[in-house]
mmCIF file of C-alpha atoms in Angstrom:
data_model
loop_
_atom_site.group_PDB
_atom_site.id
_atom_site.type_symbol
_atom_site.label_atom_id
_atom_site.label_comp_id
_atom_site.label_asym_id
_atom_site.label_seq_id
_atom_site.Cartn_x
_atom_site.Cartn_y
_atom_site.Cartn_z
ATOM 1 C CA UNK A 1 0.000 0.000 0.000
ATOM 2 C CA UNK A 2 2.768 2.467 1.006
ATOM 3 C CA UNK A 3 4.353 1.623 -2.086
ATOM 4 C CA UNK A 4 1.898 2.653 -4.343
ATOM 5 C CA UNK A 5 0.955 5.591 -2.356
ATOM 6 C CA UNK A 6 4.862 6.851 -3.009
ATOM 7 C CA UNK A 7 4.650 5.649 -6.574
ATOM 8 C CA UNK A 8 1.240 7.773 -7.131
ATOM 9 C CA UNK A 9 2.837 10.676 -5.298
ATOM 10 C CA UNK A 10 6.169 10.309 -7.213
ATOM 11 C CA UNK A 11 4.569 10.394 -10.577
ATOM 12 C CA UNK A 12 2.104 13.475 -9.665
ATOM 13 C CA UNK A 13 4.763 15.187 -8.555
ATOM 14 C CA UNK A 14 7.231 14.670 -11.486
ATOM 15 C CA UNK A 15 4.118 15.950 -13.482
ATOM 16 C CA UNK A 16 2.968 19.094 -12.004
ATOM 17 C CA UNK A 17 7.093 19.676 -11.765
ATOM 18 C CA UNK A 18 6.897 19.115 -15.610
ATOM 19 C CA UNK A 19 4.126 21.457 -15.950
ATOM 20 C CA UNK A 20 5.939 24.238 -13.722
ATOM 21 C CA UNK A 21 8.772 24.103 -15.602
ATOM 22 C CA UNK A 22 6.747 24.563 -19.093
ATOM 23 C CA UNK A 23 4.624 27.704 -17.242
ATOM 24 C CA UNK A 24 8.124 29.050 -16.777
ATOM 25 C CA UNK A 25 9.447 28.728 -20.496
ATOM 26 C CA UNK A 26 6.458 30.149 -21.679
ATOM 27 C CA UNK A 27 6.722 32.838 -19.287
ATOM 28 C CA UNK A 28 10.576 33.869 -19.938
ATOM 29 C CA UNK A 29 9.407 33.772 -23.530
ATOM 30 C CA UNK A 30 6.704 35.993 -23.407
ATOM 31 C CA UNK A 31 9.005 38.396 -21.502
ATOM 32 C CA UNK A 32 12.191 37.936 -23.876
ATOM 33 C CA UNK A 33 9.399 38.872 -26.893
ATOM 34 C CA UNK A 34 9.603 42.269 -25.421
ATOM 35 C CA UNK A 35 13.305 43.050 -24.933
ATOM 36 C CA UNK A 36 14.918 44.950 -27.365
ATOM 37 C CA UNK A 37 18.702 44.467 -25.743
ATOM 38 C CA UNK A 38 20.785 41.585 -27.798
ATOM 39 C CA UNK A 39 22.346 40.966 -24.723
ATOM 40 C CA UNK A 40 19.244 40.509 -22.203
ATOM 41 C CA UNK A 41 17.420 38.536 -25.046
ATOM 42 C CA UNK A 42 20.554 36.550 -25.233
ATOM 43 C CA UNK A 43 20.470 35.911 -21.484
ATOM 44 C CA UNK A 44 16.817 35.108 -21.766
ATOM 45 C CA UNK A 45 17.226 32.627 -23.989
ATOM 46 C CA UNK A 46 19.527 31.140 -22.019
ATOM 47 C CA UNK A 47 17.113 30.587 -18.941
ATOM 48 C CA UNK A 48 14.831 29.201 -21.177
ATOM 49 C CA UNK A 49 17.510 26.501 -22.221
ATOM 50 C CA UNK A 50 17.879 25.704 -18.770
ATOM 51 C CA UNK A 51 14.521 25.436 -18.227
ATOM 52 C CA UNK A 52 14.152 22.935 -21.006
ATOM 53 C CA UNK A 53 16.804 21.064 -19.496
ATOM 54 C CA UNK A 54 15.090 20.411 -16.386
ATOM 55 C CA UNK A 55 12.149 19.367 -18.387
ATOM 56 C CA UNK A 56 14.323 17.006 -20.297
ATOM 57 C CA UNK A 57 15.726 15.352 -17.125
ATOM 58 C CA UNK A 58 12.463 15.032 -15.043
ATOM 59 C CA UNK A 59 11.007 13.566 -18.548
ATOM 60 C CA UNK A 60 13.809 11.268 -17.938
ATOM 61 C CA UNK A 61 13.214 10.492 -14.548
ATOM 62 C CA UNK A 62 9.453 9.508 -15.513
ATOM 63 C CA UNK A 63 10.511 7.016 -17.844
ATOM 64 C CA UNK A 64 12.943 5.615 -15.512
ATOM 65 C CA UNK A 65 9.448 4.271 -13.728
ATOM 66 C CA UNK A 66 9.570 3.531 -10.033
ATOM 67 C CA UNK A 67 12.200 4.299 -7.741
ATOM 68 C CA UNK A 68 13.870 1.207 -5.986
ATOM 69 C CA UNK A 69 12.269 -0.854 -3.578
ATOM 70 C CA UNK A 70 12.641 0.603 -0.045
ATOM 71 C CA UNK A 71 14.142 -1.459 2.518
ATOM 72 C CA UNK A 72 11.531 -2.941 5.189
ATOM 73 C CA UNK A 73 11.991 -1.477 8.535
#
């Protein structure tokens, strides 16, 4: 039971995380489309790369499945 109780609250979490991450590209990009500086657009873009990033390696993380079993205490 405690297993899939962590599994259901693992996977929830990795997608609103997911979603977070997207809110915040599309965020950064509506704000870059209304810089006019090379360089802050260039530093804008970026953040978003990093952002992308992190939803590249929690995408990862969801396809790894479930974590490990725990040890039994």
């Amino acid at each position: 039971v405690w297993r899939d109780i962590l599994l259901s609250n693992r996977e929830e979490l990795i997608a609103q995380s997911i979603e977070f991450e997207q809110d915040t590209i599309d965020f950064y990009e509506f704000l870059a489309s209304f810089l006019d500086d090379p360089r802050a657009v260039e530093q804008m873009r970026r953040i978003i790369d990093q952002e992308r990033e992190h939803v590249r390696q929690l995408e990862a993380v969801r396809a790894e499945g479930a974590p490990p079993e725990m040890g039994s205490a």
